[in-house]
PDB file of C-alpha atoms in Angstrom:
ATOM      1  CA  MET A1102      15.519  29.184  -7.588  1.00  0.00           C
ATOM      2  CA  SER A1103      17.332  26.537  -8.506  1.00  0.00           C
ATOM      3  CA  ILE A1104      15.416  25.378 -12.352  1.00  0.00           C
ATOM      4  CA  LYS A1105      16.531  26.686 -14.787  1.00  0.00           C
ATOM      5  CA  ARG A1106      14.945  24.248 -17.932  1.00  0.00           C
ATOM      6  CA  ILE A1107      12.657  21.483 -17.855  1.00  0.00           C
ATOM      7  CA  GLY A1108      11.561  19.210 -20.266  1.00  0.00           C
ATOM      8  CA  ILE A1109       7.932  18.087 -21.454  1.00  0.00           C
ATOM      9  CA  LEU A1110       7.115  15.280 -23.080  1.00  0.00           C
ATOM     10  CA  GLY A1111       3.877  16.089 -25.012  1.00  0.00           C
ATOM     11  CA  ALA A1112       3.026  18.809 -27.878  1.00  0.00           C
ATOM     12  CA  GLY A1113      -0.909  18.941 -26.902  1.00  0.00           C
ATOM     13  CA  ARG A1114      -2.703  21.780 -25.352  1.00  0.00           C
ATOM     14  CA  ALA A1115      -1.860  20.259 -21.459  1.00  0.00           C
ATOM     15  CA  GLY A1116       2.401  20.514 -22.774  1.00  0.00           C
ATOM     16  CA  THR A1117       1.965  24.417 -24.482  1.00  0.00           C
ATOM     17  CA  ALA A1118      -0.260  25.108 -21.370  1.00  0.00           C
ATOM     18  CA  LEU A1119       3.024  24.153 -19.110  1.00  0.00           C
ATOM     19  CA  ALA A1120       5.146  25.872 -21.801  1.00  0.00           C
ATOM     20  CA  ARG A1121       3.445  29.163 -21.673  1.00  0.00           C
ATOM     21  CA  ALA A1122       2.993  29.335 -18.141  1.00  0.00           C
ATOM     22  CA  ALA A1123       7.289  28.581 -17.327  1.00  0.00           C
ATOM     23  CA  ALA A1124       7.918  30.796 -19.198  1.00  0.00           C
ATOM     24  CA  SER A1125       6.677  33.163 -17.927  1.00  0.00           C
ATOM     25  CA  ALA A1126       7.841  32.317 -14.971  1.00  0.00           C
ATOM     26  CA  GLY A1127      11.860  32.930 -16.852  1.00  0.00           C
ATOM     27  CA  ILE A1128      12.154  28.538 -16.715  1.00  0.00           C
ATOM     28  CA  GLU A1129      13.801  27.688 -20.350  1.00  0.00           C
ATOM     29  CA  VAL A1130      11.465  25.272 -21.628  1.00  0.00           C
ATOM     30  CA  HIS A1131      12.580  22.005 -24.379  1.00  0.00           C
ATOM     31  CA  ILE A1132      10.009  20.306 -25.101  1.00  0.00           C
ATOM     32  CA  ALA A1133       9.213  17.090 -27.230  1.00  0.00           C
ATOM     33  CA  ALA A1134       6.224  15.619 -29.487  1.00  0.00           C
ATOM     34  CA  SER A1135       6.190  12.786 -31.810  1.00  0.00           C
ATOM     35  CA  ARG A1136       6.939  15.089 -34.668  1.00  0.00           C
ATOM     36  CA  PRO A1137      10.037  16.578 -34.562  1.00  0.00           C
ATOM     37  CA  PRO A1138      11.286  19.514 -34.059  1.00  0.00           C
ATOM     38  CA  ARG A1139      10.909  20.178 -37.688  1.00  0.00           C
ATOM     39  CA  MET A1140       7.433  20.190 -37.350  1.00  0.00           C
ATOM     40  CA  LEU A1141       7.135  21.448 -34.310  1.00  0.00           C
ATOM     41  CA  LYS A1142       7.312  24.780 -35.137  1.00  0.00           C
ATOM     42  CA  TYR A1143       4.781  27.133 -36.660  1.00  0.00           C
ATOM     43  CA  HIS A1144       2.818  24.713 -33.940  1.00  0.00           C
ATOM     44  CA  LEU A1145       4.755  26.087 -31.387  1.00  0.00           C
ATOM     45  CA  ALA A1146       5.004  29.735 -33.024  1.00  0.00           C
ATOM     46  CA  GLN A1147       1.245  29.658 -32.331  1.00  0.00           C
ATOM     47  CA  TYR A1148       0.747  27.759 -29.134  1.00  0.00           C
ATOM     48  CA  ALA A1149       4.742  27.832 -26.437  1.00  0.00           C
ATOM     49  CA  SER A1150       7.058  30.692 -28.517  1.00  0.00           C
ATOM     50  CA  HIS A1151       9.114  30.287 -25.619  1.00  0.00           C
ATOM     51  CA  ALA A1152      10.046  26.604 -26.283  1.00  0.00           C
ATOM     52  CA  THR A1153      12.597  25.201 -27.577  1.00  0.00           C
ATOM     53  CA  GLY A1154      11.621  21.890 -29.799  1.00  0.00           C
ATOM     54  CA  VAL A1155      13.586  18.721 -29.481  1.00  0.00           C
ATOM     55  CA  LEU A1156      14.003  15.242 -29.803  1.00  0.00           C
ATOM     56  CA  ALA A1157      12.206  13.342 -27.910  1.00  0.00           C
ATOM     57  CA  GLU A1158      15.028  10.698 -27.431  1.00  0.00           C
ATOM     58  CA  ASP A1159      16.652  14.398 -26.276  1.00  0.00           C
ATOM     59  CA  ILE A1160      14.084  15.337 -23.766  1.00  0.00           C
ATOM     60  CA  ALA A1161      16.266  14.540 -20.558  1.00  0.00           C
ATOM     61  CA  HIS A1162      19.295  16.011 -21.908  1.00  0.00           C
ATOM     62  CA  ASP A1163      20.746  19.562 -19.985  1.00  0.00           C
ATOM     63  CA  VAL A1164      17.628  19.585 -17.867  1.00  0.00           C
ATOM     64  CA  ASP A1165      16.533  19.995 -14.240  1.00  0.00           C
ATOM     65  CA  LEU A1166      13.590  17.726 -15.067  1.00  0.00           C
ATOM     66  CA  VAL A1167      11.415  16.810 -17.447  1.00  0.00           C
ATOM     67  CA  VAL A1168       7.213  16.515 -18.143  1.00  0.00           C
ATOM     68  CA  LEU A1169       5.897  14.141 -19.347  1.00  0.00           C
ATOM     69  CA  MET A1170       2.214  15.102 -20.410  1.00  0.00           C
ATOM     70  CA  VAL A1171       1.427  12.726 -23.553  1.00  0.00           C
ATOM     71  CA  PRO A1172      -1.717  10.289 -23.725  1.00  0.00           C
ATOM     72  CA  GLN A1173      -0.903   7.238 -21.312  1.00  0.00           C
ATOM     73  CA  GLU A1174      -1.628   4.762 -24.785  1.00  0.00           C
ATOM     74  CA  GLU A1175       1.588   7.097 -25.328  1.00  0.00           C
ATOM     75  CA  LEU A1176       3.434   5.472 -23.199  1.00  0.00           C
ATOM     76  CA  ASP A1177       5.405   2.171 -25.068  1.00  0.00           C
ATOM     77  CA  ASP A1178       6.168   5.223 -27.073  1.00  0.00           C
ATOM     78  CA  ILE A1179       9.241   6.499 -25.226  1.00  0.00           C
ATOM     79  CA  ASP A1180      12.038   4.928 -24.522  1.00  0.00           C
ATOM     80  CA  VAL A1181      12.721   4.642 -21.370  1.00  0.00           C
ATOM     81  CA  SER A1182      16.848   4.915 -21.955  1.00  0.00           C
ATOM     82  CA  SER A1183      16.579   8.247 -22.360  1.00  0.00           C
ATOM     83  CA  LEU A1184      14.999   9.160 -18.887  1.00  0.00           C
ATOM     84  CA  ALA A1185      17.574   7.150 -16.631  1.00  0.00           C
ATOM     85  CA  GLY A1186      18.216   9.158 -13.719  1.00  0.00           C
ATOM     86  CA  THR A1187      15.917  11.548 -15.139  1.00  0.00           C
ATOM     87  CA  LEU A1188      13.503  13.182 -11.607  1.00  0.00           C
ATOM     88  CA  LEU A1189      10.019  13.373 -14.102  1.00  0.00           C
ATOM     89  CA  ILE A1190       6.955  14.704 -12.906  1.00  0.00           C
ATOM     90  CA  ASP A1191       4.120  11.886 -14.350  1.00  0.00           C
ATOM     91  CA  ALA A1192       2.002  14.640 -15.065  1.00  0.00           C
ATOM     92  CA  THR A1193      -0.777  12.060 -17.321  1.00  0.00           C
ATOM     93  CA  ASN A1194      -4.215  10.329 -16.492  1.00  0.00           C
ATOM     94  CA  ARG A1195      -5.731   8.121 -17.554  1.00  0.00           C
ATOM     95  CA  TRP A1196      -9.185   8.206 -19.003  1.00  0.00           C
ATOM     96  CA  GLU A1197     -12.099   5.583 -19.326  1.00  0.00           C
ATOM     97  CA  ASP A1198     -11.466   4.120 -22.846  1.00  0.00           C
ATOM     98  CA  GLU A1199      -8.415   5.177 -22.949  1.00  0.00           C
ATOM     99  CA  PRO A1200      -6.267   1.620 -24.999  1.00  0.00           C
ATOM    100  CA  LEU A1201      -3.943   1.858 -22.055  1.00  0.00           C
ATOM    101  CA  PRO A1202      -0.193  -0.582 -22.863  1.00  0.00           C
ATOM    102  CA  HIS A1203      -0.347  -4.089 -20.946  1.00  0.00           C
ATOM    103  CA  TRP A1204       1.653  -3.027 -18.778  1.00  0.00           C
ATOM    104  CA  PHE A1205      -0.017  -0.676 -17.223  1.00  0.00           C
ATOM    105  CA  GLU A1206      -3.635  -2.824 -17.206  1.00  0.00           C
ATOM    106  CA  SER A1207      -1.196  -5.456 -15.534  1.00  0.00           C
ATOM    107  CA  ALA A1208       0.030  -3.117 -12.764  1.00  0.00           C
ATOM    108  CA  LEU A1209      -3.290  -0.802 -12.264  1.00  0.00           C
ATOM    109  CA  ASP A1210      -5.044  -4.475 -12.154  1.00  0.00           C
ATOM    110  CA  ALA A1211      -2.787  -5.647  -9.410  1.00  0.00           C
ATOM    111  CA  GLY A1212      -3.568  -1.552  -7.396  1.00  0.00           C
ATOM    112  CA  LEU A1213      -0.765   0.207  -8.124  1.00  0.00           C
ATOM    113  CA  SER A1214      -2.190   3.071  -9.245  1.00  0.00           C
ATOM    114  CA  SER A1215      -1.558   4.287 -12.464  1.00  0.00           C
ATOM    115  CA  SER A1216       1.645   6.881 -11.382  1.00  0.00           C
ATOM    116  CA  GLU A1217       3.147   3.675  -9.413  1.00  0.00           C
ATOM    117  CA  ALA A1218       2.525   2.114 -12.826  1.00  0.00           C
ATOM    118  CA  ILE A1219       5.015   4.754 -14.540  1.00  0.00           C
ATOM    119  CA  ALA A1220       7.505   4.309 -12.008  1.00  0.00           C
ATOM    120  CA  ALA A1221       7.771   1.236 -11.938  1.00  0.00           C
ATOM    121  CA  HIS A1222       7.967   1.378 -16.005  1.00  0.00           C
ATOM    122  CA  PHE A1223      10.246   3.712 -15.859  1.00  0.00           C
ATOM    123  CA  LYS A1224      12.375   1.653 -13.077  1.00  0.00           C
ATOM    124  CA  SER A1225      15.160   4.436 -13.627  1.00  0.00           C
ATOM    125  CA  SER A1226      14.145   6.818 -13.694  1.00  0.00           C
ATOM    126  CA  HIS A1227      12.602   9.708  -9.878  1.00  0.00           C
ATOM    127  CA  VAL A1228       8.919   9.329 -10.651  1.00  0.00           C
ATOM    128  CA  VAL A1229       6.577  12.115  -8.991  1.00  0.00           C
ATOM    129  CA  LYS A1230       3.372  12.942  -9.739  1.00  0.00           C
ATOM    130  CA  ALA A1231       1.896  16.492 -10.932  1.00  0.00           C
ATOM    131  CA  LEU A1232       0.480  18.964 -11.409  1.00  0.00           C
ATOM    132  CA  ASN A1233      -2.008  16.992 -13.702  1.00  0.00           C
ATOM    133  CA  HIS A1234      -5.020  17.868 -11.219  1.00  0.00           C
ATOM    134  CA  ILE A1235      -5.449  21.193 -13.797  1.00  0.00           C
ATOM    135  CA  SER A1236      -6.949  21.753 -16.773  1.00  0.00           C
ATOM    136  CA  HIS A1237      -5.093  23.541 -19.283  1.00  0.00           C
ATOM    137  CA  TRP A1238      -5.922  26.425 -19.199  1.00  0.00           C
ATOM    138  CA  ASP A1239      -6.336  26.665 -15.731  1.00  0.00           C
ATOM    139  CA  MET A1240      -2.956  26.598 -15.507  1.00  0.00           C
ATOM    140  CA  ASP A1241      -1.612  30.215 -17.835  1.00  0.00           C
ATOM    141  CA  ALA A1242      -4.394  31.271 -16.950  1.00  0.00           C
ATOM    142  CA  ASP A1243      -4.224  35.256 -15.112  1.00  0.00           C
ATOM    143  CA  ARG A1244      -4.160  34.333 -11.639  1.00  0.00           C
ATOM    144  CA  ALA A1245      -4.576  38.116  -9.751  1.00  0.00           C
ATOM    145  CA  THR A1246      -7.744  37.481  -8.419  1.00  0.00           C
ATOM    146  CA  LYS A1247      -7.274  36.032  -4.362  1.00  0.00           C
ATOM    147  CA  GLN A1248      -8.049  32.576  -4.355  1.00  0.00           C
ATOM    148  CA  ALA A1249      -6.533  31.877  -8.593  1.00  0.00           C
ATOM    149  CA  ALA A1250      -3.061  32.929  -6.280  1.00  0.00           C
ATOM    150  CA  GLN A1251      -3.913  30.660  -3.289  1.00  0.00           C
ATOM    151  CA  ARG A1252      -5.050  27.268  -5.785  1.00  0.00           C
ATOM    152  CA  ALA A1253      -2.987  24.233  -4.796  1.00  0.00           C
ATOM    153  CA  LEU A1254      -1.737  21.822  -6.900  1.00  0.00           C
ATOM    154  CA  GLY A1255      -0.313  18.238  -5.303  1.00  0.00           C
ATOM    155  CA  VAL A1256       2.356  16.930  -5.482  1.00  0.00           C
ATOM    156  CA  ALA A1257       3.256  13.331  -4.412  1.00  0.00           C
ATOM    157  CA  SER A1258       6.284  11.396  -4.641  1.00  0.00           C
ATOM    158  CA  ASP A1259       8.226   8.892  -2.411  1.00  0.00           C
ATOM    159  CA  SER A1260      10.914  10.774  -2.268  1.00  0.00           C
ATOM    160  CA  SER A1261      11.355  14.304   0.319  1.00  0.00           C
ATOM    161  CA  GLU A1262      13.526  15.551  -2.031  1.00  0.00           C
ATOM    162  CA  ASN A1263      12.001  15.230  -5.121  1.00  0.00           C
ATOM    163  CA  ALA A1264       8.629  16.204  -3.923  1.00  0.00           C
ATOM    164  CA  GLY A1265      10.710  20.038  -2.091  1.00  0.00           C
ATOM    165  CA  THR A1266      12.415  20.720  -5.953  1.00  0.00           C
ATOM    166  CA  VAL A1267       8.675  20.131  -8.115  1.00  0.00           C
ATOM    167  CA  CYS A1268       6.966  21.623  -5.097  1.00  0.00           C
ATOM    168  CA  GLU A1269       9.564  24.984  -6.438  1.00  0.00           C
ATOM    169  CA  LEU A1270       8.684  24.120  -9.812  1.00  0.00           C
ATOM    170  CA  THR A1271       4.723  23.941  -8.393  1.00  0.00           C
ATOM    171  CA  GLN A1272       5.927  27.156  -6.801  1.00  0.00           C
ATOM    172  CA  ALA A1273       7.389  29.494  -9.403  1.00  0.00           C
ATOM    173  CA  LEU A1274       3.895  29.133 -11.683  1.00  0.00           C
ATOM    174  CA  GLY A1275       2.194  30.559  -9.206  1.00  0.00           C
ATOM    175  CA  PHE A1276       1.215  27.856  -7.073  1.00  0.00           C
ATOM    176  CA  SER A1277       0.367  26.845  -3.329  1.00  0.00           C
ATOM    177  CA  PRO A1278       2.224  23.308  -3.048  1.00  0.00           C
ATOM    178  CA  VAL A1279       0.891  21.048  -0.667  1.00  0.00           C
ATOM    179  CA  ALA A1280       3.159  17.800  -0.977  1.00  0.00           C
ATOM    180  CA  LEU A1281       1.812  14.141  -0.185  1.00  0.00           C
ATOM    181  CA  PRO A1282       3.580  11.526   1.655  1.00  0.00           C
ATOM    182  CA  SER A1283       3.525   9.095  -1.238  1.00  0.00           C
ATOM    183  CA  LEU A1284       3.479   8.303  -4.863  1.00  0.00           C
ATOM    184  CA  ALA A1285       0.073   6.414  -3.639  1.00  0.00           C
ATOM    185  CA  ALA A1286      -1.288   9.284  -1.877  1.00  0.00           C
ATOM    186  CA  GLY A1287      -1.183  10.629  -5.395  1.00  0.00           C
ATOM    187  CA  ARG A1288      -3.693   8.096  -6.481  1.00  0.00           C
ATOM    188  CA  GLY A1289      -6.634  11.697  -4.813  1.00  0.00           C
ATOM    189  CA  MET A1290      -5.275  13.600  -7.487  1.00  0.00           C
ATOM    190  CA  GLU A1291      -6.006  10.987 -10.541  1.00  0.00           C
ATOM    191  CA  PRO A1292      -9.813  11.515 -13.135  1.00  0.00           C
ATOM    192  CA  GLY A1293     -12.778  10.913 -10.276  1.00  0.00           C
ATOM    193  CA  GLY A1294     -10.338  11.711  -7.376  1.00  0.00           C
ATOM    194  CA  ALA A1295     -11.207  14.061  -4.548  1.00  0.00           C
ATOM    195  CA  VAL A1296      -9.069  17.153  -6.153  1.00  0.00           C
ATOM    196  CA  PHE A1297      -9.490  16.798  -9.947  1.00  0.00           C
ATOM    197  CA  ASN A1298      -9.919  19.827 -12.060  1.00  0.00           C
ATOM    198  CA  GLU A1299     -11.216  21.262  -7.265  1.00  0.00           C
ATOM    199  CA  VAL A1300      -9.513  24.607  -7.222  1.00  0.00           C
ATOM    200  CA  LEU A1301      -9.303  24.815  -3.923  1.00  0.00           C
ATOM    201  CA  ASP A1302      -6.681  26.468  -0.589  1.00  0.00           C
ATOM    202  CA  ALA A1303      -3.552  24.212   0.919  1.00  0.00           C
ATOM    203  CA  VAL A1304      -5.488  23.772   3.586  1.00  0.00           C
ATOM    204  CA  GLU A1305      -8.852  22.488   1.733  1.00  0.00           C
ATOM    205  CA  LEU A1306      -6.499  19.909  -0.893  1.00  0.00           C
ATOM    206  CA  ALA A1307      -5.071  18.365   1.990  1.00  0.00           C
ATOM    207  CA  GLU A1308      -8.328  18.094   3.335  1.00  0.00           C
ATOM    208  CA  ARG A1309      -9.796  15.975   1.452  1.00  0.00           C
ATOM    209  CA  LEU A1310      -7.212  14.531   0.882  1.00  0.00           C
ATOM    210  CA  GLY A1311      -7.508  12.991   4.123  1.00  0.00           C
ATOM    211  CA  LEU A1312      -3.810  15.074   5.841  1.00  0.00           C
ATOM    212  CA  ASN A1313      -2.805  16.074   8.945  1.00  0.00           C
ATOM    213  CA  THR A1314      -2.461  20.307   8.928  1.00  0.00           C
ATOM    214  CA  ASP A1315      -1.560  20.065  11.942  1.00  0.00           C
TER     215      ASP A1315
END
């Protein structure tokens, strides 16, 4: 597998669940939050013991990709330049009544999906929508059952190359990746969308999203 190390921006329940799942797959994890690494030590020891805490501005250093897992209301706290040139997985979700940055609201009002809004803001990053429509409980749960082992997750991107890399990560985490034809198609993965928090296999997920499975 080409993915050896990932960065995670966000050390909440979703971020630490992904960190545990990645570590179980043999992937090294760097993780950052609004707090400095020295203040994350106890938290990580409890919830993501194999992850290494780093400064948020250093999260893209020496990793294969970065996963964005912060609340969308905190997006303005991220230094856009620190993620320039990075393959950035948007695993965030838009929740009702959550205060959002002005640029984000304007993009949504213009008809963009949340990931398209993020891609427009992080212009120098390569944004892919993925890992957002599964709960943190299920992210690192035991997938010994056949149904769990076949669970599919969508990967939405305007680049087949970037989608392929994220599909590789998704598969390493123990899921069946389904590539969507565009970043805009990731709208169906958002809260209230056709596949959000649904346990589906690859065929079922593709059908829910109206993808051609022939």
